[in-house]
Amino acid sequence: MSTAKHILLVGDANSRKPFLKLFEKAGILITEGENMKIAFEKALALKLDGILFVTPRYWDDVTRFVDDIRTHPGFENMPIIYIGALIEGEDMRILQMKGVHTLTLGPVPHEEMVRYVVDKLT
């Protein structure tokens, strides 16, 4: 039986790509989701340890996704992390009030972001 942590990585292909090898190196199993509908279906079908959104800009659908997924058993306290280039101010505050951990894409090296995510899974 595998003890590897399993996360759902949500975002477009270009946003997800830099993280794939880094998570693999960290021993994290990744399932990818291109859009919110597919991500939601995969989240409900899999046994996950966390959900990570990596996007170049803020998606309004993230707050709806979080509200909806939190109503399902097993997701009430699941770590959800949002990494985005334009996450700040009110958007950041709204997500944090919903229990979402946030990081700004850019000034922090990808390796540090992966360490942050892994830390939130434990």
C-alpha positions in Angstrom: 0.0 0.0 0.0 1.4 3.4 -1.0 1.9 6.1 1.6 2.6 8.8 -0.9 0.5 11.9 -0.6 -1.8 12.5 -3.6 -2.9 15.9 -4.8 -5.1 17.3 -7.5 -3.2 19.9 -9.5 -5.6 22.3 -11.3 -4.6 24.8 -13.9 -3.8 25.1 -17.6 -1.0 22.9 -19.0 1.6 25.7 -19.0 0.9 26.6 -15.4 1.1 23.0 -14.2 4.2 21.9 -16.2 6.9 23.5 -14.0 5.5 21.8 -10.9 5.2 18.2 -12.2 8.8 17.0 -11.8 9.3 18.9 -8.6 6.3 17.2 -7.0 7.4 13.8 -8.4 10.9 14.4 -6.8 9.2 15.2 -3.5 7.3 11.9 -3.7 3.9 13.4 -4.3 1.4 11.6 -6.6 -0.2 14.1 -9.0 -3.6 14.0 -10.8 -4.1 16.9 -13.2 -7.2 18.8 -13.9 -7.5 21.3 -16.8 -10.7 23.1 -15.7 -13.0 23.4 -12.8 -15.6 20.9 -14.0 -13.1 18.1 -14.6 -11.2 19.0 -11.4 -14.4 18.8 -9.3 -15.3 15.4 -10.8 -11.8 14.0 -10.2 -11.7 15.4 -6.7 -14.9 13.5 -5.8 -13.7 10.3 -7.5 -10.2 10.1 -5.9 -8.8 9.8 -2.4 -6.8 13.0 -2.2 -4.6 14.6 0.4 -5.0 18.1 -1.0 -5.9 20.3 -4.0 -3.6 22.8 -5.6 -4.6 25.5 -8.0 -1.8 27.0 -10.1 -3.0 29.8 -12.4 -1.6 32.9 -14.0 -4.6 34.9 -12.9 -7.4 34.7 -10.4 -10.3 32.5 -11.3 -13.6 33.6 -9.8 -14.6 29.9 -10.1 -12.1 29.0 -7.4 -14.3 30.4 -4.7 -17.4 28.5 -6.0 -15.3 25.3 -6.3 -14.1 25.7 -2.7 -17.6 26.4 -1.4 -19.0 23.4 -3.3 -16.3 20.9 -2.5 -16.3 21.7 1.2 -19.9 20.4 1.4 -18.8 16.9 0.6 -17.6 14.5 3.3 -13.8 14.3 3.6 -13.3 17.8 2.0 -14.3 19.9 5.0 -10.7 20.4 6.2 -8.7 19.2 3.2 -5.8 21.4 2.4 -6.5 23.6 -0.6 -3.7 25.9 -1.9 -4.0 28.6 -4.5 -0.9 29.9 -6.3 -1.5 32.8 -8.7 0.3 35.7 -10.3 -2.3 38.2 -9.3 -3.5 37.0 -6.0 -3.6 39.8 -3.5 -5.8 42.1 -1.5 -9.5 41.2 -1.4 -9.2 38.0 -3.5 -6.5 36.7 -1.1 -8.6 37.6 1.9 -11.7 35.9 0.5 -9.8 32.6 -0.2 -8.1 32.7 3.2 -11.5 33.1 4.9 -12.5 29.9 3.1 -9.5 28.1 4.5 -7.4 28.3 1.3 -3.7 28.8 1.6 -2.4 31.4 -0.9 0.9 32.2 -2.5 1.8 34.7 -5.2 3.4 33.2 -8.2 6.6 35.0 -9.2 9.0 36.1 -6.5 9.1 32.7 -4.8 11.1 29.9 -6.6 9.0 26.9 -7.7 11.0 24.6 -5.4 10.0 26.7 -2.4 6.4 26.6 -3.4 6.5 22.9 -3.7 8.0 22.7 -0.2 5.2 24.9 1.1 2.6 22.7 -0.4 4.2 19.5 0.9 4.3 21.1 4.4 0.6 21.9 4.2 -0.2 18.2 3.4 1.4 16.9 6.6 
